[in-house]
Coordinates of C-alpha atoms in Angstrom, one line a residue:
M1 CA -39.1 4.7 -38.2
A2 CA -36.2 4.2 -35.6
L3 CA -33.7 5.5 -38.2
L4 CA -35.8 8.6 -39.0
G5 CA -36.5 9.1 -35.3
G6 CA -32.8 9.1 -34.5
M7 CA -32.1 11.5 -37.4
A8 CA -34.8 13.8 -36.1
F9 CA -33.3 13.8 -32.6
A10 CA -29.9 14.6 -34.0
M11 CA -31.2 17.4 -36.2
V12 CA -33.4 19.1 -33.6
T13 CA -30.6 18.9 -31.1
T14 CA -28.2 20.5 -33.5
A15 CA -30.7 23.2 -34.5
V16 CA -31.4 24.2 -30.9
Q17 CA -27.7 24.5 -30.0
Q18 CA -26.4 26.6 -32.9
S19 CA -26.4 30.3 -33.6
P20 CA -27.4 31.5 -37.1
T21 CA -25.0 30.4 -39.8
I22 CA -23.8 32.9 -42.4
D23 CA -26.6 32.3 -44.9
E24 CA -29.5 31.8 -42.6
P25 CA -30.3 35.3 -41.5
V26 CA -30.6 36.4 -45.1
Y27 CA -33.2 33.7 -45.8
V28 CA -35.1 34.3 -42.6
G29 CA -35.3 38.1 -43.3
T30 CA -36.3 37.5 -46.9
A31 CA -38.9 35.0 -45.8
E32 CA -40.6 37.7 -43.8
V33 CA -40.4 40.2 -46.6
L34 CA -41.9 37.7 -49.0
T35 CA -44.9 37.0 -46.7
Q36 CA -45.4 40.4 -45.0
Q37 CA -44.6 42.8 -47.9
H38 CA -45.1 40.5 -50.9
S39 CA -41.9 41.8 -52.4
L40 CA -39.3 39.9 -54.4
Q41 CA -36.5 42.5 -53.9
Y42 CA -34.4 40.6 -51.4
N43 CA -32.2 37.6 -52.2
P44 CA -33.3 37.3 -55.8
E45 CA -30.4 35.0 -56.6
H46 CA -32.4 32.2 -55.0
P47 CA -36.0 31.5 -55.9
P48 CA -38.7 31.9 -53.1
L49 CA -40.1 28.4 -52.5
G50 CA -37.6 27.3 -49.8
K51 CA -37.9 30.6 -48.0
L52 CA -41.7 30.3 -48.1
V53 CA -41.4 27.0 -46.4
M54 CA -39.3 28.7 -43.7
A55 CA -42.0 31.3 -43.4
A56 CA -44.5 28.6 -42.6
G57 CA -42.6 27.9 -39.4
L58 CA -41.9 31.6 -38.7
A59 CA -45.7 32.3 -38.9
F60 CA -46.0 30.7 -35.4
E61 CA -43.7 33.3 -34.0
K62 CA -45.2 36.3 -35.8
P63 CA -41.8 38.2 -36.0
Y64 CA -41.9 42.0 -36.2
L65 CA -40.5 43.5 -39.4
D66 CA -40.0 47.2 -39.6
P67 CA -41.8 48.3 -42.8
A68 CA -39.5 51.3 -43.1
F69 CA -36.3 49.2 -43.3
T70 CA -34.3 49.9 -46.4
G71 CA -30.9 48.1 -46.0
N72 CA -29.4 45.3 -48.0
Q73 CA -30.3 41.6 -47.5
T74 CA -27.4 41.0 -45.0
N75 CA -28.5 43.9 -42.8
L76 CA -32.1 42.7 -43.2
G77 CA -31.3 39.4 -41.6
R78 CA -29.5 41.1 -38.7
H79 CA -32.4 43.6 -38.4
V80 CA -35.0 40.8 -38.1
L81 CA -33.1 38.6 -35.7
Y82 CA -31.4 41.1 -33.4
E83 CA -32.7 44.7 -33.8
T84 CA -36.4 44.6 -33.6
G85 CA -37.1 42.8 -30.3
N86 CA -37.6 39.4 -31.8
N87 CA -36.1 36.4 -30.1
P88 CA -33.4 35.0 -32.5
F89 CA -33.3 31.6 -30.8
R90 CA -37.0 31.1 -31.3
L91 CA -37.0 32.5 -34.8
M92 CA -34.1 30.3 -36.0
L93 CA -35.7 27.2 -34.5
A94 CA -39.1 28.1 -36.2
A95 CA -37.3 28.5 -39.5
R96 CA -35.3 25.4 -39.2
L97 CA -38.1 23.0 -38.2
P98 CA -39.8 22.9 -41.6
M99 CA -36.4 22.1 -43.2
I100 CA -36.0 19.3 -40.7
V101 CA -39.4 17.9 -41.6
L102 CA -38.5 18.1 -45.3
T103 CA -35.2 16.3 -44.7
L104 CA -37.0 13.5 -42.9
L105 CA -39.6 13.2 -45.8
F106 CA -36.7 12.9 -48.3
G107 CA -35.5 10.0 -46.2
L108 CA -38.8 8.3 -47.2
V109 CA -38.0 9.1 -50.9
V110 CA -34.6 7.4 -50.5
L111 CA -36.2 4.4 -48.9
G112 CA -38.9 4.1 -51.6
F113 CA -36.5 4.5 -54.5
A114 CA -34.1 1.9 -53.2
R115 CA -37.0 -0.5 -52.4
D116 CA -38.2 -0.1 -56.0
L117 CA -34.7 -1.0 -57.3
A118 CA -33.7 -3.9 -55.1
G119 CA -36.3 -4.7 -52.5
P120 CA -37.0 -3.8 -48.8
W121 CA -33.4 -4.6 -47.5
A122 CA -32.0 -2.2 -50.1
G123 CA -34.4 0.5 -48.8
L124 CA -33.2 -0.2 -45.3
V125 CA -29.5 0.1 -46.2
A126 CA -30.1 3.3 -48.2
L127 CA -32.2 4.9 -45.4
A128 CA -29.5 4.0 -42.8
L129 CA -26.8 5.7 -44.9
Y130 CA -29.0 8.8 -45.4
A131 CA -30.0 9.0 -41.8
F132 CA -26.4 8.7 -40.5
S133 CA -24.9 11.1 -43.1
P134 CA -23.2 13.9 -41.1
D135 CA -23.5 16.3 -44.1
V136 CA -27.2 15.6 -44.5
I137 CA -27.9 16.0 -40.8
A138 CA -25.8 19.1 -40.6
H139 CA -27.4 21.0 -43.5
G140 CA -30.8 19.4 -43.1
S141 CA -31.1 21.0 -39.7
L142 CA -30.4 24.5 -41.0
A143 CA -32.7 27.1 -42.6
T144 CA -30.9 26.8 -45.9
L145 CA -31.7 25.6 -49.4
D146 CA -29.1 22.9 -50.3
V147 CA -30.9 19.8 -48.9
P148 CA -34.4 20.8 -50.0
A149 CA -33.2 21.3 -53.6
A150 CA -31.3 18.0 -53.7
G151 CA -34.2 16.1 -52.1
L152 CA -36.7 17.5 -54.6
L153 CA -34.4 16.6 -57.4
L154 CA -34.1 13.0 -56.2
S155 CA -37.9 12.9 -55.9
T156 CA -38.0 14.0 -59.6
F157 CA -35.9 11.1 -60.8
W158 CA -37.8 8.7 -58.6
M159 CA -41.0 9.7 -60.2
L160 CA -39.4 9.4 -63.6
W161 CA -38.3 5.9 -62.7
R162 CA -41.8 4.9 -61.7
S163 CA -43.3 6.6 -64.8
R164 CA -41.8 3.8 -66.9
R165 CA -44.7 1.7 -65.7
R166 CA -47.4 4.3 -65.0
P167 CA -46.6 7.4 -67.0
R168 CA -50.0 9.0 -66.5
L169 CA -49.6 9.1 -62.8
Y170 CA -45.9 9.7 -62.3
L171 CA -44.9 12.0 -65.1
P172 CA -47.1 14.8 -63.8
L173 CA -45.6 14.2 -60.3
A174 CA -42.1 14.4 -61.8
G175 CA -43.0 17.8 -63.3
V176 CA -44.3 19.0 -59.9
A177 CA -41.1 17.8 -58.1
L178 CA -38.9 19.4 -60.8
G179 CA -40.8 22.6 -60.6
A180 CA -40.5 22.7 -56.9
A181 CA -36.7 22.1 -57.1
L182 CA -36.3 24.8 -59.7
A183 CA -38.3 27.2 -57.5
T184 CA -36.0 26.4 -54.6
R185 CA -32.5 26.7 -56.0
M186 CA -31.2 27.6 -59.5
S187 CA -28.3 25.1 -59.2
V188 CA -31.0 22.6 -60.3
L189 CA -31.1 24.0 -63.8
P190 CA -28.4 21.7 -65.3
A191 CA -30.6 18.7 -64.4
V192 CA -33.5 19.8 -66.6
P193 CA -32.1 18.3 -69.9
M194 CA -31.6 15.0 -68.2
V195 CA -35.2 15.0 -66.9
M196 CA -36.5 15.8 -70.3
L197 CA -34.4 13.1 -72.0
L198 CA -35.5 10.4 -69.5
A199 CA -39.1 11.3 -69.9
L200 CA -38.6 11.0 -73.7
L201 CA -36.6 7.8 -73.8
S202 CA -38.2 5.7 -71.0
P203 CA -40.7 3.8 -73.3
F204 CA -37.8 1.9 -74.8
M205 CA -36.8 0.6 -71.4
V206 CA -40.0 -1.2 -70.5
G207 CA -40.7 -3.5 -73.5
K208 CA -44.4 -3.3 -73.6
P209 CA -46.0 -4.3 -76.9
G210 CA -47.1 -1.7 -79.4
S211 CA -45.6 0.3 -82.3
W212 CA -42.5 2.3 -81.3
W213 CA -43.7 5.5 -82.9
K214 CA -46.9 5.5 -80.9
K215 CA -44.9 5.1 -77.7
M216 CA -42.5 7.8 -78.8
A217 CA -45.3 10.2 -79.7
W218 CA -46.9 9.7 -76.3
R219 CA -43.6 10.2 -74.5
V220 CA -42.9 13.4 -76.4
V221 CA -46.3 14.6 -75.2
G222 CA -45.3 13.4 -71.7
A223 CA -41.9 15.1 -71.8
I224 CA -43.5 18.4 -72.9
G225 CA -46.1 18.0 -70.1
V226 CA -43.3 17.6 -67.5
G227 CA -41.7 20.7 -68.8
L228 CA -44.9 22.7 -68.8
I229 CA -45.9 21.5 -65.3
A230 CA -42.4 22.4 -63.9
T231 CA -42.6 25.8 -65.6
A232 CA -46.1 26.4 -64.2
M233 CA -44.8 25.5 -60.7
V234 CA -42.1 28.2 -60.8
W235 CA -44.7 30.8 -62.0
I236 CA -47.1 29.8 -59.3
V237 CA -44.5 30.3 -56.6
Y238 CA -43.6 33.7 -57.8
L239 CA -47.2 34.7 -58.3
A240 CA -48.0 33.5 -54.8
V241 CA -45.5 36.0 -53.4
D242 CA -46.6 38.9 -55.6
P243 CA -49.5 38.4 -58.0
R244 CA -48.5 41.6 -59.9
L245 CA -44.8 40.4 -60.2
R246 CA -43.5 43.9 -59.4
W247 CA -39.8 43.8 -60.1
S248 CA -36.9 46.1 -60.8
T249 CA -33.7 44.6 -62.2
P250 CA -30.9 45.1 -59.7
A251 CA -27.5 46.5 -60.8
L252 CA -25.9 43.1 -60.2
A253 CA -28.1 41.4 -62.8
T254 CA -26.0 42.3 -65.9
N255 CA -26.4 40.1 -69.0
P256 CA -23.0 38.6 -70.0
G257 CA -24.1 38.2 -73.6
G258 CA -23.1 35.2 -75.7
L259 CA -24.5 31.7 -75.1
K260 CA -25.0 32.3 -71.4
G261 CA -27.0 35.5 -72.0
L262 CA -29.1 33.8 -74.7
A263 CA -29.8 30.8 -72.5
V264 CA -31.1 33.1 -69.7
D265 CA -33.3 35.1 -72.1
L266 CA -34.8 31.8 -73.3
L267 CA -35.8 30.6 -69.8
P268 CA -39.6 30.5 -69.6
F269 CA -39.6 31.9 -66.1
P270 CA -40.5 35.3 -64.5
K271 CA -38.0 38.2 -65.0
A272 CA -37.1 38.0 -61.3
Y273 CA -36.0 34.4 -61.8
R274 CA -34.0 35.2 -64.9
D275 CA -32.3 38.1 -63.2
G276 CA -31.5 35.8 -60.3
V277 CA -29.6 33.6 -62.7
L278 CA -27.7 36.6 -64.0
I279 CA -26.7 37.5 -60.4
Q280 CA -25.4 33.9 -60.0
F281 CA -23.3 34.3 -63.1
R282 CA -21.9 37.5 -61.6
F283 CA -20.9 35.7 -58.4
E284 CA -19.2 32.9 -60.5
A285 CA -17.1 35.6 -62.3
R286 CA -15.6 36.7 -59.0
T287 CA -12.4 35.4 -57.3
F288 CA -12.8 33.9 -53.8
N289 CA -10.5 32.7 -51.1
G290 CA -10.1 28.9 -50.8
F291 CA -8.5 26.5 -48.3
L292 CA -7.8 22.8 -48.8
F293 CA -5.4 20.4 -47.2
G294 CA -3.9 23.1 -45.0
E295 CA -3.2 25.5 -47.9
A296 CA -4.9 28.8 -48.5
Y297 CA -5.3 30.1 -52.1
R298 CA -7.1 32.5 -54.3
G299 CA -9.5 31.2 -56.9
S300 CA -11.0 27.7 -57.2
L301 CA -9.5 24.2 -57.7
W302 CA -11.3 21.9 -60.1
Y303 CA -10.8 18.9 -57.7
Y304 CA -12.1 20.8 -54.6
A305 CA -15.6 19.2 -54.5
P306 CA -14.3 15.6 -54.7
A307 CA -11.6 16.4 -52.1
A308 CA -14.2 17.9 -49.7
L309 CA -16.4 14.8 -50.1
L310 CA -13.4 12.5 -49.5
I311 CA -12.7 14.3 -46.2
K312 CA -16.3 14.7 -45.0
T313 CA -17.9 11.4 -46.0
P314 CA -17.7 8.4 -43.6
L315 CA -15.3 5.8 -44.8
G316 CA -17.9 3.0 -44.7
M317 CA -20.3 5.1 -46.7
M318 CA -17.8 5.7 -49.5
A319 CA -17.1 2.0 -49.6
L320 CA -20.8 1.2 -50.0
W321 CA -21.1 4.0 -52.7
L322 CA -18.4 2.2 -54.7
A323 CA -19.9 -1.2 -54.1
G324 CA -23.3 0.0 -55.1
T325 CA -22.0 1.7 -58.2
I326 CA -20.3 -1.5 -59.3
T327 CA -23.4 -3.5 -58.6
M328 CA -25.6 -1.3 -60.7
L329 CA -23.1 -1.4 -63.6
V330 CA -22.7 -5.2 -63.6
K331 CA -26.3 -6.3 -62.9
P332 CA -28.3 -6.1 -66.1
A333 CA -31.6 -5.5 -64.2
L334 CA -30.1 -2.5 -62.5
R335 CA -28.0 -1.0 -65.3
V336 CA -30.8 1.2 -66.7
A337 CA -31.2 2.7 -63.2
T338 CA -27.8 4.3 -63.5
L339 CA -29.4 6.9 -65.9
Y340 CA -31.7 7.9 -63.0
L341 CA -29.1 8.1 -60.3
L342 CA -25.4 7.8 -61.2
V343 CA -25.6 9.9 -64.4
P344 CA -27.5 12.9 -62.7
A345 CA -25.2 12.8 -59.7
G346 CA -22.1 12.7 -62.0
V347 CA -23.3 15.5 -64.2
L348 CA -24.2 17.7 -61.3
L349 CA -20.8 16.9 -59.7
L350 CA -19.0 18.0 -62.8
V351 CA -21.0 21.2 -63.0
A352 CA -20.2 21.9 -59.3
M353 CA -16.5 21.3 -60.0
T354 CA -16.5 24.3 -62.4
G355 CA -17.8 26.6 -59.7
A356 CA -15.9 29.6 -58.4
R357 CA -16.8 29.2 -54.7
D358 CA -14.7 26.5 -52.9
Y359 CA -16.8 27.0 -49.7
G360 CA -18.1 23.6 -48.8
S361 CA -19.4 20.1 -49.5
R362 CA -22.9 21.5 -49.2
Y363 CA -22.6 22.5 -52.9
V364 CA -22.6 18.7 -53.7
I365 CA -25.0 17.6 -50.9
F366 CA -26.9 15.7 -53.6
M367 CA -24.1 13.1 -53.6
P368 CA -24.8 11.5 -50.2
I369 CA -28.6 11.7 -51.0
F370 CA -28.4 10.1 -54.5
L371 CA -25.7 7.6 -53.7
A372 CA -27.5 6.4 -50.6
V373 CA -30.0 4.9 -53.0
V374 CA -27.1 3.5 -55.2
A375 CA -25.5 1.9 -52.2
G376 CA -28.7 0.2 -51.2
T377 CA -28.4 -2.1 -54.3
V378 CA -25.5 -4.0 -52.7
V379 CA -28.0 -6.3 -51.1
V380 CA -28.4 -8.1 -54.5
I381 CA -24.8 -9.2 -54.3
R382 CA -24.7 -13.0 -53.7
F383 CA -21.0 -13.4 -52.8
R384 CA -20.3 -15.2 -49.6
W385 CA -20.2 -12.8 -46.6
A386 CA -21.5 -9.9 -48.7
H387 CA -24.4 -9.2 -46.4
A388 CA -22.2 -9.4 -43.3
V389 CA -19.7 -7.0 -44.8
T390 CA -22.6 -4.6 -45.7
A391 CA -23.9 -4.7 -42.2
V392 CA -20.4 -4.0 -40.8
L393 CA -19.9 -1.0 -43.1
V394 CA -23.3 0.4 -42.2
A395 CA -22.5 0.0 -38.5
F396 CA -19.1 1.7 -39.1
V397 CA -21.0 4.7 -40.7
A398 CA -23.4 4.8 -37.7
V399 CA -20.6 4.8 -35.2
S400 CA -18.6 7.5 -37.0
S401 CA -21.8 9.6 -37.2
V402 CA -22.8 9.1 -33.6
R403 CA -19.3 9.9 -32.4
T404 CA -19.4 13.4 -33.9
F405 CA -22.8 14.2 -32.2
P406 CA -23.8 17.0 -32.0
F407 CA -21.0 18.6 -34.0
Y408 CA -22.1 17.5 -37.5
L409 CA -21.1 20.6 -39.4
P410 CA -17.3 20.2 -38.8
Y411 CA -17.3 16.4 -39.3
S412 CA -14.5 14.7 -41.1
N413 CA -13.8 11.0 -41.3
E414 CA -11.2 9.0 -39.4
A415 CA -8.7 9.0 -42.3
F416 CA -8.3 12.8 -41.9
G417 CA -8.2 12.8 -38.1
G418 CA -11.9 13.1 -37.3
T419 CA -14.0 16.1 -36.5
S420 CA -11.3 17.8 -34.3
H421 CA -9.0 18.0 -37.3
T422 CA -11.4 19.3 -40.0
H423 CA -10.1 22.9 -39.6
R424 CA -6.7 21.7 -40.7
N425 CA -8.0 20.7 -44.1
L426 CA -11.1 22.8 -44.9
H427 CA -12.8 26.0 -43.9
D428 CA -16.1 27.9 -44.2
S429 CA -19.3 25.8 -44.2
N430 CA -17.3 22.6 -43.9
V431 CA -16.3 23.4 -40.4
D432 CA -16.9 27.0 -39.2
W433 CA -20.0 28.8 -40.5
G434 CA -20.5 31.1 -37.4
Q435 CA -22.6 28.4 -35.6
D436 CA -21.0 28.3 -32.2
L437 CA -21.6 31.7 -30.5
P438 CA -23.8 30.1 -27.7
R439 CA -21.2 27.5 -27.0
L440 CA -18.5 30.2 -26.9
S441 CA -20.5 32.3 -24.5
D442 CA -20.9 29.3 -22.2
R443 CA -17.2 28.4 -22.4
L444 CA -16.0 32.0 -21.6
R445 CA -18.4 32.3 -18.7
D446 CA -17.6 28.9 -17.2
R447 CA -13.8 28.6 -17.7
Y448 CA -12.5 32.1 -18.2
P449 CA -14.7 34.5 -16.2
G450 CA -13.6 38.1 -16.1
Q451 CA -10.7 37.6 -18.5
P452 CA -10.3 40.1 -21.4
V453 CA -11.5 38.8 -24.7
W454 CA -10.2 39.8 -28.1
L455 CA -12.5 38.4 -30.8
V456 CA -12.1 37.7 -34.6
Y457 CA -15.4 36.1 -35.5
K458 CA -16.7 35.1 -38.9
G459 CA -20.4 34.7 -39.0
A460 CA -23.8 36.3 -39.1
G461 CA -24.5 36.3 -35.4
V462 CA -24.1 39.2 -33.1
P463 CA -21.6 38.2 -30.4
A464 CA -22.8 40.9 -27.9
Y465 CA -26.3 39.4 -28.0
Y466 CA -24.8 36.2 -26.5
G467 CA -22.9 38.1 -23.8
I468 CA -19.6 38.0 -25.7
L469 CA -18.0 41.4 -25.3
G470 CA -14.8 40.9 -27.3
K471 CA -12.7 43.7 -28.6
N472 CA -11.1 43.8 -32.1
P473 CA -7.4 42.8 -31.8
L474 CA -6.7 44.1 -35.4
A475 CA -7.5 47.7 -34.3
V476 CA -4.7 48.1 -31.8
P477 CA -1.0 47.4 -31.6
N478 CA -0.1 43.7 -31.0
D479 CA 1.5 44.4 -27.6
Q480 CA -1.9 45.7 -26.3
V481 CA -3.6 42.4 -27.1
R482 CA -3.4 40.5 -23.8
G483 CA -5.7 37.9 -22.4
L484 CA -7.8 35.6 -24.6
L485 CA -7.6 35.7 -28.4
V486 CA -10.7 34.0 -29.8
V487 CA -10.6 33.4 -33.5
S488 CA -13.1 31.6 -35.8
D489 CA -11.3 28.7 -37.5
S490 CA -12.2 30.0 -41.0
R491 CA -10.2 33.2 -40.1
V492 CA -7.4 31.1 -38.8
A493 CA -7.2 29.1 -42.1
L494 CA -6.8 32.3 -44.1
A495 CA -4.9 34.3 -41.6
K496 CA -2.2 36.6 -42.9
G497 CA -0.5 39.9 -41.9
K498 CA -1.4 41.2 -38.4
L499 CA -3.8 38.3 -37.5
K500 CA -1.2 35.7 -38.4
Q501 CA 1.4 37.5 -36.3
L502 CA -1.1 37.5 -33.4
I503 CA -1.8 33.8 -33.8
D504 CA 1.8 32.8 -34.2
S505 CA 2.8 34.6 -31.0
S506 CA -0.1 33.1 -28.9
Q507 CA -0.6 29.8 -27.2
E508 CA -3.5 27.7 -28.2
I509 CA -5.4 26.6 -25.1
D510 CA -8.9 25.6 -26.1
N511 CA -11.4 24.9 -28.9
V512 CA -15.2 25.5 -29.0
G513 CA -17.4 23.3 -31.1
Y514 CA -14.4 22.4 -33.3
S515 CA -15.0 25.7 -35.1
I516 CA -13.5 28.4 -32.8
T517 CA -10.0 28.4 -31.3
I518 CA -9.0 30.2 -28.1
Y519 CA -5.5 31.4 -27.6
R520 CA -3.8 33.0 -24.6
R521 CA -1.6 36.0 -24.9

């Protein structure tokens, strides 16, 4: 409880202090449309369940939504937060709190799964790594979908693991968890074949007496049941929003044909869900800007996700991941569990490595969640000093995590210079996701009162709402830009042309939240 209590304190503190990140206003606005207008028209590229959970928190604030609003989903978020008299601080906290509660509950899943594998001490080690993970704290405190989807997926594999002994109880629960994950984020789809295969093969991993064909027949029935329950869960979520499933296919949802198009057509989900998958395909066909190890580029790098994990994972945590992986592979009693943890995490990592958007370790947030359970198995090692070394590594993780408080989003480990140097290696949601407008407002008021401000901000917040009246330096000749030049670090990373000239001819004097740099001209 102490670990989860500390994690809760870190997440709530972070949630209170941050302005909306780039994705959050879209989800908050969509959540209100889902519940007030029962319409699926906004943000169809992500299923509704996570946004409905946010709406449960927003219900306590009763935000106003103009029924005549007709803009796109980006403008919708800005409209709800800043243009209708709602209080964006209260709305964002209300939307974030249910995500925080879910993140804490997933900590219990990590604890329970590790206990099942290797006993109570394994559960404690796993929970400690989960509770001190900077990435999990950072994204678990936001009204986004990455942590909920990953946590529900881990819950699915935990239920499958338990179904080896009590299939009648845990196979249906695995179906519910899988359906909830699918109804939260479409990136879960690659895990479906693994879930079906494990439901099918698990009778051969228990060794109970009985004819093999009877066990196989029952598990075929069980696997089909898991699939049917998961499918029903997705339909229930969409029907809960709009029982009539009113839907018009948007222009972005074009079928690419071939195997991809056929696979989408065969999905047993509502048309809105299938069109959402097509929109995701459309995104993946685009070319985006990337930034890694100080170099800007166009397109995507196949090794980006592992590199981002290498930078943003505490060193002690990576050591325990490796030790836990070796333990599971060499211990016969644990080897079968690799199919429920290491294989899913590895397959999902490989899928993520093929993505077009090199925007953050959040795309592989399942790694610190799944591998926390894997790391917990190190307690079965009987080498001399093994337990002492484990305790030291866990303490190292805790110290590294506490030192970055409350700046979890821009965290990087000591080998890469720590949190203050993350912007030199990564950009976007790894370091600067538009979260520091309140801190910037305080800094300008306290240290630089009355000085002219020129602002290049990347984010979804509205600077003027926070009292930041910065002018656009890109709209005037360089020699007119005098005073303070304030630039989001994601913009610094990709700076070229006029912005690069301005930065190169300015003196860096301050940094806000390790995500915004202040220069003097």
